[in-house]
């Protein structure tokens, strides 16, 4: 097992091309023990690696929220490249973004939504400056933001009803702030395929009620070419994947028939949209049947998530895998064989040495497979406190925004 010893971290000073120690500004020890070599990953930290090591550490991951249902071994690849990379890969993903959370606060994994818990990431609504955050990220080259929101909030707890003018109007302020940056904006219904415990199309809300929600949303944003429709955040424990594909089809049909005929629609699978089990749990095969009303699959993109911690939950500060062998290699091969593409709309880690290592490797693999993996959206900024374990919230001093370590090291374009 390869043991990584971080030599040091820095704040967020300018990049240096001549780093030989622990990173820009590091003043601690700059030597490794006998048998190890100081390896510079990037400007923000270096690490001691065993001189003879050419492979990687293997890790076993198990299932909790956001996770795969089974255990799987994943090994780290230091280069992030793959022999299966297509000749059409550009070495640069199409989309790099951040989740701007706040309107989803109060959403439970049972599909409940405590409306009094929302914390809009907008200063005009008494929250943090999400608009300023997005403007900052765009200045660094980001081009997509995911804007999670609860279904109940948008319709003011009226299942099957129209969008509530007040609540949807507040959420629209965030959408408009996103669009004003020139970026793509994902409208993400953050309900886990449920409404108050009932699974859509399987004992809970009917497909017609789900379609009504998406018809109303699409009608509102049909003229916005950069609005992306995120059908549902992290379905999990859905008994019948084929019935779920039917619910997704109902949403897609409603969106297209409402006049949003060209925008991207994100199709989520079961098991917390795990990239690792997208194929094995039948989500891929089932969602291949979802089409536009004309029978095409143009701009129907598979929605996947993947975290890098020990239980795949996205709740731990330390990372243990880059997910390449367990998730991204098989998914990329499957996508190519089926002529389809996917977008990783949730990934992240702590601001730690381990997460910098593994996230940089995961991102490198995505870049080498950009023909089928369109990009990634980090979790999360917006209304989270900077102390949140997976915080990507930039801090502001005057007119200067400062990124977190993981964002500076790996996430930004």
XYZ file of C-alpha atoms in Angstrom:
413
model
C 0.000 0.000 0.000
C 1.340 3.357 -1.018
C 1.492 5.827 1.858
C 1.308 9.502 1.019
C 2.966 12.008 3.308
C 1.966 15.563 2.534
C 4.826 17.975 2.951
C 2.659 21.010 3.227
C -0.114 23.268 2.060
C -0.334 26.890 1.207
C -3.001 29.500 1.194
C -3.834 30.782 -2.240
C -0.840 32.686 -3.488
C 0.245 32.950 -7.077
C 1.487 29.898 -8.939
C 5.197 29.246 -9.116
C 7.025 27.295 -11.773
C 9.978 26.413 -9.564
C 8.450 24.648 -6.586
C 10.831 22.162 -4.947
C 9.351 21.912 -1.465
C 5.869 21.588 -0.066
C 4.218 24.135 -2.289
C 4.091 27.866 -2.822
C 4.790 29.581 0.503
C 5.603 26.369 2.386
C 8.175 26.962 5.129
C 8.319 23.499 6.714
C 10.384 20.414 5.981
C 11.313 19.879 2.349
C 13.080 16.528 2.447
C 11.783 12.969 2.290
C 12.941 9.911 4.175
C 15.307 7.459 2.494
C 13.554 5.411 -0.168
C 11.039 8.130 -1.021
C 11.066 10.857 -3.626
C 9.556 14.321 -3.364
C 6.923 14.536 -6.077
C 5.317 17.855 -7.037
C 1.648 17.334 -7.869
C 0.946 21.021 -8.474
C 1.755 24.436 -7.069
C -0.175 23.804 -3.894
C 1.483 20.776 -2.417
C 4.132 18.150 -2.902
C 4.282 14.681 -1.422
C 6.760 11.937 -0.533
C 6.213 8.846 -2.649
C 8.130 5.563 -2.400
C 10.793 5.661 -5.117
C 9.982 2.157 -6.363
C 6.238 2.635 -6.567
C 4.786 2.733 -10.044
C 1.325 1.385 -9.340
C -1.309 2.675 -6.952
C -3.140 2.033 -3.764
C -6.227 -0.143 -3.959
C -9.238 0.777 -1.910
C -12.557 -0.902 -1.266
C -15.648 1.242 -1.133
C -19.095 0.413 0.182
C -22.570 1.834 0.051
C -24.213 4.713 1.898
C -25.956 7.786 0.552
C -24.520 8.911 -2.797
C -22.924 5.469 -3.099
C -22.842 2.266 -5.040
C -24.859 -0.654 -3.684
C -22.022 -3.138 -3.712
C -18.375 -3.145 -2.826
C -15.800 -2.661 -5.503
C -12.071 -2.280 -5.695
C -10.759 0.916 -7.214
C -7.140 1.715 -7.870
C -5.504 5.076 -8.245
C -3.917 5.926 -11.582
C -1.326 8.619 -11.239
C -1.569 9.950 -14.754
C -5.334 9.916 -15.144
C -4.969 8.777 -18.751
C -6.417 5.656 -20.290
C -5.456 3.444 -23.169
C -9.101 3.485 -24.191
C -9.214 7.248 -24.628
C -10.886 8.029 -27.893
C -9.111 9.874 -30.662
C -11.939 12.393 -30.459
C -11.102 13.300 -26.857
C -9.892 16.886 -26.742
C -7.984 16.769 -23.468
C -10.391 19.368 -22.147
C -13.895 18.731 -20.835
C -16.758 20.784 -22.220
C -18.209 21.734 -18.843
C -16.654 22.683 -15.514
C -18.925 23.960 -12.802
C -20.045 24.229 -9.201
C -23.281 23.501 -7.372
C -24.780 26.671 -5.905
C -26.749 25.227 -3.009
C -29.317 26.809 -0.709
C -32.756 26.374 -2.247
C -32.362 22.640 -1.561
C -31.708 23.079 2.166
C -34.444 21.133 3.926
C -34.686 18.443 1.242
C -34.483 14.981 2.777
C -33.446 11.744 1.106
C -37.025 10.521 1.666
C -38.260 13.224 -0.678
C -39.533 15.496 2.074
C -38.858 19.227 2.022
C -38.931 21.537 5.024
C -39.619 24.836 3.299
C -38.583 26.917 6.294
C -35.046 25.495 6.031
C -34.164 26.970 2.651
C -31.340 29.497 2.643
C -31.343 31.283 -0.705
C -27.788 31.973 -1.905
C -28.691 35.531 -2.856
C -27.964 38.695 -0.909
C -31.272 40.186 -2.075
C -33.031 37.371 -0.227
C -30.916 37.607 2.906
C -28.392 34.939 2.030
C -24.784 34.717 0.826
C -23.634 36.244 -2.442
C -24.194 33.304 -4.780
C -24.355 35.661 -7.734
C -20.935 37.032 -6.871
C -19.590 33.522 -6.435
C -20.794 32.553 -9.909
C -19.307 35.685 -11.436
C -16.010 34.860 -9.763
C -16.049 31.263 -10.993
C -16.878 32.358 -14.550
C -13.917 34.742 -14.474
C -11.786 31.647 -13.888
C -13.259 29.762 -16.829
C -16.198 27.902 -15.292
C -19.191 27.596 -17.586
C -21.936 25.651 -15.796
C -23.720 25.854 -12.445
C -26.178 23.453 -10.872
C -28.959 25.113 -8.895
C -30.641 22.533 -6.613
C -34.185 23.205 -5.398
C -36.967 21.235 -3.737
C -40.056 20.206 -5.711
C -42.337 21.160 -2.808
C -40.803 24.608 -2.637
C -41.465 25.403 -6.281
C -45.161 24.458 -6.041
C -45.630 25.482 -2.394
C -46.508 21.910 -1.378
C -49.253 21.586 -4.003
C -48.491 18.250 -5.675
C -49.442 18.431 -9.341
C -50.100 22.157 -9.098
C -48.657 25.090 -10.998
C -45.430 26.802 -9.982
C -45.996 29.026 -6.969
C -45.442 32.589 -8.144
C -43.662 33.724 -4.986
C -41.409 30.744 -4.424
C -40.586 30.053 -8.056
C -39.993 33.764 -8.477
C -37.349 33.705 -5.758
C -35.675 30.687 -7.284
C -35.828 32.382 -10.681
C -33.690 35.180 -9.274
C -30.919 32.610 -8.853
C -31.495 31.226 -12.341
C -31.331 34.708 -13.832
C -28.162 35.522 -11.876
C -26.654 32.360 -13.332
C -27.754 33.144 -16.879
C -26.368 36.689 -16.532
C -22.874 35.186 -16.231
C -23.216 33.548 -19.646
C -22.904 30.076 -18.118
C -25.180 27.065 -18.487
C -27.612 26.688 -15.583
C -28.925 23.321 -14.409
C -32.363 23.357 -12.815
C -32.029 20.430 -10.417
C -35.091 19.004 -8.656
C -33.498 17.710 -5.466
C -36.074 15.137 -4.334
C -34.454 11.701 -4.694
C -37.263 10.427 -6.981
C -39.788 11.019 -4.214
C -42.424 13.279 -2.731
C -42.771 12.894 1.038
C -41.624 9.299 0.975
C -43.572 8.109 -2.061
C -41.577 7.074 -5.148
C -42.562 8.702 -8.431
C -44.575 6.319 -10.609
C -44.253 3.537 -8.024
C -46.818 4.309 -5.358
C -45.996 7.977 -4.884
C -46.630 10.872 -7.271
C -47.936 9.796 -10.643
C -45.933 10.227 -13.805
C -48.526 12.786 -14.859
C -47.870 14.859 -11.739
C -44.131 14.647 -12.335
C -44.599 15.569 -15.977
C -46.755 18.537 -14.948
C -43.902 19.918 -12.850
C -41.489 19.664 -15.749
C -43.977 21.027 -18.259
C -44.400 24.137 -16.101
C -40.651 24.570 -15.627
C -39.915 24.045 -19.325
C -42.638 26.476 -20.344
C -40.998 29.110 -18.155
C -37.499 28.553 -19.555
C -38.084 27.242 -23.075
C -36.480 30.319 -24.670
C -33.292 29.979 -22.605
C -30.847 27.880 -24.605
C -28.441 27.624 -21.668
C -30.940 26.251 -19.176
C -30.333 22.543 -18.574
C -33.104 20.390 -17.147
C -31.873 18.101 -14.355
C -34.777 15.672 -14.149
C -34.104 14.446 -10.599
C -31.332 14.434 -8.023
C -30.130 11.015 -6.880
C -32.925 8.477 -7.199
C -32.207 5.668 -4.744
C -33.763 2.357 -3.728
C -36.166 2.564 -6.659
C -37.726 -0.931 -6.902
C -38.277 -1.097 -10.665
C -35.696 0.589 -12.857
C -37.811 0.148 -15.971
C -40.763 1.900 -14.357
C -38.343 4.656 -13.343
C -37.232 4.975 -16.959
C -40.909 5.472 -17.790
C -41.097 8.323 -15.271
C -37.991 9.904 -16.797
C -39.565 9.510 -20.240
C -42.680 11.313 -19.021
C -40.534 14.245 -17.882
C -38.541 14.350 -21.141
C -41.708 14.279 -23.243
C -43.267 17.045 -21.136
C -40.186 19.237 -21.454
C -39.984 18.851 -25.221
C -43.716 19.290 -25.777
C -43.646 22.479 -23.690
C -41.379 24.000 -26.330
C -37.927 23.386 -24.844
C -36.903 21.361 -27.864
C -33.128 21.785 -27.959
C -31.806 22.169 -24.426
C -29.905 19.437 -22.620
C -31.874 17.127 -20.334
C -30.036 15.091 -17.693
C -31.254 11.513 -17.178
C -30.536 10.072 -13.688
C -30.205 6.405 -12.778
C -30.847 4.522 -9.545
C -28.519 4.121 -6.535
C -27.885 7.824 -5.960
C -26.988 8.187 -9.672
C -23.766 6.323 -8.950
C -21.357 6.286 -11.879
C -19.946 3.068 -10.454
C -23.197 1.077 -10.689
C -24.874 2.872 -13.592
C -24.331 -0.167 -15.800
C -24.537 -3.010 -13.278
C -27.793 -1.930 -11.636
C -29.592 -1.690 -14.977
C -29.902 2.099 -15.062
C -27.932 2.412 -18.282
C -29.940 -0.167 -20.185
C -33.251 1.212 -18.946
C -32.425 4.845 -19.690
C -31.224 3.964 -23.195
C -34.913 3.562 -24.021
C -35.693 7.205 -23.156
C -35.984 9.352 -26.278
C -37.167 12.686 -27.511
C -40.685 12.692 -28.981
C -39.187 12.339 -32.464
C -37.336 9.187 -31.430
C -33.877 10.767 -31.290
C -31.627 11.030 -28.238
C -30.109 14.406 -29.106
C -29.131 16.339 -25.949
C -30.298 13.560 -23.639
C -27.286 13.233 -21.344
C -26.841 10.655 -18.598
C -26.541 12.200 -15.135
C -23.982 10.564 -12.802
C -22.348 11.352 -9.455
C -19.172 10.121 -7.804
C -17.421 11.031 -4.587
C -13.930 9.996 -3.565
C -14.160 9.154 0.139
C -14.074 5.728 1.818
C -17.810 5.071 1.626
C -18.623 7.121 -1.482
C -20.903 9.307 0.610
C -19.341 12.718 0.114
C -19.352 13.237 3.881
C -15.690 12.714 4.717
C -12.791 15.141 4.460
C -10.323 12.505 3.291
C -10.343 10.828 -0.127
C -9.203 7.289 -0.933
C -9.776 6.778 -4.667
C -9.878 8.545 -8.024
C -12.689 6.199 -9.160
C -10.942 5.560 -12.463
C -10.807 1.767 -12.572
C -14.006 1.194 -10.578
C -16.221 3.705 -12.324
C -14.926 5.929 -15.093
C -13.139 3.360 -17.264
C -16.122 0.974 -17.541
C -18.573 3.850 -17.903
C -16.521 5.539 -20.634
C -16.295 2.261 -22.565
C -20.041 1.679 -22.231
C -20.874 5.222 -23.324
C -18.708 4.871 -26.431
C -20.229 1.543 -27.338
C -23.684 3.082 -27.135
C -22.845 6.431 -28.711
C -23.885 8.390 -25.613
C -22.456 10.909 -23.146
C -22.599 11.593 -19.409
C -22.076 14.565 -17.110
C -20.815 14.233 -13.536
C -23.037 16.750 -11.760
C -21.786 16.033 -8.241
C -18.254 15.305 -7.141
C -16.072 16.731 -4.431
C -13.856 16.201 -1.449
C -12.268 17.859 1.524
C -9.572 20.483 1.303
C -6.940 17.903 2.159
C -3.858 16.376 0.585
C -5.604 13.100 -0.175
C -8.463 14.785 -1.988
C -6.125 16.976 -4.014
C -4.256 13.860 -5.118
C -7.258 11.789 -6.094
C -9.430 14.581 -7.456
C -6.647 15.795 -9.732
C -6.324 12.240 -11.040
C -10.080 11.877 -11.586
C -10.255 15.190 -13.414
C -7.271 14.230 -15.567
C -9.055 11.036 -16.622
C -12.198 12.948 -17.513
C -10.181 15.307 -19.675
C -8.646 12.363 -21.514
C -12.141 10.952 -22.103
C -13.966 14.155 -22.891
C -15.686 12.671 -25.932
C -18.028 10.774 -23.607
C -17.589 12.446 -20.197
C -18.679 16.029 -20.754
C -17.393 17.435 -17.498
C -17.941 17.777 -13.774
C -19.775 20.024 -11.330
C -18.247 20.307 -7.860
C -20.211 20.034 -4.643
C -20.632 22.696 -3.346
C -20.688 26.469 -2.976
C -23.641 28.812 -2.547
C -25.129 29.013 0.930
C -22.821 26.525 2.630
C -20.553 27.741 5.417
C -16.861 27.755 4.580
C -16.428 25.194 7.386
C -18.594 22.635 5.529
C -16.518 19.507 4.907
C -16.865 19.695 1.117
C -16.942 23.461 0.885
C -16.056 25.027 -2.447
C -17.274 28.400 -1.218
C -14.762 31.099 -2.163
C -14.042 33.711 0.472
C -14.142 37.383 -0.305
C -12.028 40.253 0.936
C -12.986 43.515 -0.687
C -13.140 42.784 -4.399
C -10.879 39.731 -4.168
C -12.250 36.203 -4.087
C -10.072 33.356 -2.789
C -10.737 29.743 -3.748
C -10.516 26.707 -1.517
C -7.500 24.410 -1.784
C -9.308 21.689 -3.756
C -10.759 24.200 -6.211
C -7.400 25.915 -6.721
C -5.538 22.640 -7.092
C -7.850 20.511 -9.195
C -11.357 21.742 -9.921
C -11.049 24.955 -11.842
C -10.484 24.818 -15.612
